[in-house]
Amino acid sequence: MTYKTIIEPFKIKSVEPIYMSTEKERISFLKKAHNNPFQLNSEEVIIDLLTDSGTSAMSAHQWSGMMQGDEAYAGSQSWRKMEKAINDLTGLEHVLPTHQGRAAERILYTTLGDKGKVFFSNTHFDTTRANIEFSGAEAIDIPISESKDPQLIHPFKGNIDTTLLEILIKKYGPENVGAVILTVTNNSGGGQPVSMSNAKTVSTICRKNKVLFILDCCRIAENSYFIQHRESGYENTSYRKIAQEMFSLADGAIMSAKKDALVNMGGFLAVKDPSLAEACRSLLIITEGFSTYGGLSGRDMEAIAIGLEEVFDDDYLKYRIRSTEYLGEKLHRMGIPIMLPIGGHAVYVDARTLYPHIPVDEYPGQALVCELYLKGGVRSVEVGSVMFGKYDEQHKLIPAPMDLVRLAIPRRVYTQSHIEYVIEVFEKILRDRDKTIGYKITYEPQYLRHFTAHFEPLKKIKSTIKQ
Ligand SMILES: *Cc1c(COP(=O)(O)O)cnc(C)c1O
C-alpha cells in the first residue's frame, strides 16, 4: 500500500522561528522596501521562496561533520574528503574547490574564453553568461524549440538542440568553440531536466569535433530523478549511478554546492585534462586560495562531502521533486497559469496570463510578487520584464518574452503545512485578480536593475464606462 501524503523524510531537531507579521505591518515593510522584495529584511518574510541557492537546511550528520573541519592551510583532511567525494561521483580526476559556483566559472571561462571564441549551451545561467562575455567570448543558447512553449508537456524540456549544435560548430569552426555547456537541470529554462540520450549525443558531437563538453551540475541529483522516472532503460538504475553515467560523458564539471550539495556556501570545478587543470589552478591560487581549500573553510568542505552523498538518497529525492510538484499541481488545478511540466526546484507562475488587464510595461510579474508578499508574507522573484526588459531609443520598454514569477523551494526547509499556506495565499490572489494593479519603476540602476530598482503602484483609473 502506498500513501498519497508525501511526508518529509526527516525529523526536526533545531528550529528557526518565523515572525508572523500582519498584513498591516507588511504594507509598511513593502513601502520601506520601495515595493521590491529584494530590499526586504528576511525577518519581515514569512515564507521565503526567493531562491533555492544556499538556503538548504543541513543534516545532523553535516553539522557534526562541521566540528571535524580541519582548518590546515595546506593538505587538510577535510579537503581530501571533499576531493574524494567529487572524484567518486564524477570520475573526474582534477578537482578545484571554490567559494561558490561563479568563482569556478570565472576560472574556467577566463581560461577557455577569449575574443572570437563561442560557447553553446541549453541555456547559459546568468553568471555563466556574464563570465563568458567578460572573457570577450560569445554565449549562445540553443535549447530545443519545445522549451519555448510554457504549456507544452515534454519530458526533457531542458535538452539542447543537437541538430543546431552540429550546424553551429561547423559554422563557427570547432577550433573557435570554447566549450559546450549542458546545465542540468536547466535553471534559467524553468528547472527542466536534460535526458541521458541528449547528453550522449552532445558527447558524441563534442568528441567528433574535439570540443570540450562541460556539465553545469548544480542540480545533477534532481536531474537524475527525472531520468529514472521518465527515460526508458533507467527505471532500475540508482540516482547516483545515473549521475555517474552522465559525468562519464563530460570532460569537466562546474558546481555551485549551494544547490544539490545541500550546503549554504561552496562550489568546485573538476576536469579530466591535467594541463587545463594546471592552468585553472594558477588562477585559483591568485584569486580564491591555495589548491586544497579554494575559498572554503575546512568545515565547509566536510559539509559538502556529506551533502553530495545525502542528496542521492531515494527518499530525499522523491520528497524533493514530489513536493515541488505538489505545489505546482495544486496551483494548476486552481486555475493559476504555471509553466508545465513542473520543474525540479521551483514553480513558475505566468503572471502575464494571470493578469491580462495589466499591460507588460506595468510589470504584471512585479504586481504578483508584491501581492504574494502583502497577502501572505511570501517572498518570490520576478523573472520577466523587470529582470530582462530593455529600452529602445525612445525609452519604450522592450519586454521579456514572458513575465514569470518564480517560487523556488529551499531544500529540507519547509513542511507541507507551509506549502498548504502558500496555496491558500494563491486562493486570495485569484479572488482579487481583477482588482490587482500594475507598477511603475521610479528608480533603476544601469545593470541588474531587479535587485535594487524602486517601484510604485499605479493608481487605479476608475472606469468611466461601467459604474
Ligand atoms: C547558482 C548557479 C550558478 C552560480 O552559482 P553561485 O554559487 O550562485 O555562484 C551557476 N549555474 C547554475 C545553473 C546555477 O543554478
Short mmCIF file of C-alpha atoms and ligand atoms in Angstrom, two decimals, residues 53 100-103 105 125 127-128 183 185 187 216 218-219 254 256-259 266, ligand 1:
data_model
loop_
_atom_site.label_atom_id
_atom_site.label_comp_id
_atom_site.label_asym_id
_atom_site.label_seq_id
_atom_site.Cartn_x
_atom_site.Cartn_y
_atom_site.Cartn_z
CA SER A 53 20.55 28.73 -3.60
CA GLN A 100 30.78 29.28 -4.94
CA GLY A 101 29.76 28.34 -8.47
CA ARG A 102 30.57 31.60 -10.21
CA ALA A 103 34.17 31.55 -8.91
CA GLU A 105 33.00 29.68 -13.76
CA PHE A 125 22.74 30.64 -16.42
CA THR A 127 26.52 34.16 -14.02
CA THR A 128 27.76 31.69 -16.67
CA THR A 183 23.13 22.88 -17.49
CA THR A 185 18.62 20.79 -14.69
CA ASN A 187 17.84 26.53 -14.22
CA ASP A 216 26.98 22.64 -15.09
CA CYS A 218 24.31 22.31 -9.79
CA ARG A 219 21.17 20.12 -9.80
CA ILE A 254 31.21 23.00 -12.54
CA SER A 256 27.54 25.57 -7.13
CA ALA A 257 27.39 23.44 -3.97
CA LYS A 258 24.68 25.83 -2.73
CA LYS A 259 22.17 23.73 -4.68
CA GLY A 266 30.71 26.39 -1.69
C1 LIG B 1 23.52 29.07 -8.95
C2 LIG B 1 24.02 28.69 -10.26
C3 LIG B 1 25.29 29.08 -10.72
C4 LIG B 1 26.17 30.05 -9.94
O1 LIG B 1 26.50 29.59 -8.69
P1 LIG B 1 26.73 30.55 -7.43
O2 LIG B 1 27.07 29.59 -6.32
O3 LIG B 1 25.47 31.30 -7.19
O4 LIG B 1 27.87 31.45 -7.74
C5 LIG B 1 25.72 28.62 -11.95
N1 LIG B 1 24.93 27.83 -12.71
C6 LIG B 1 23.70 27.45 -12.32
C7 LIG B 1 22.88 26.57 -13.19
C8 LIG B 1 23.21 27.86 -11.08
O5 LIG B 1 21.97 27.48 -10.70
#
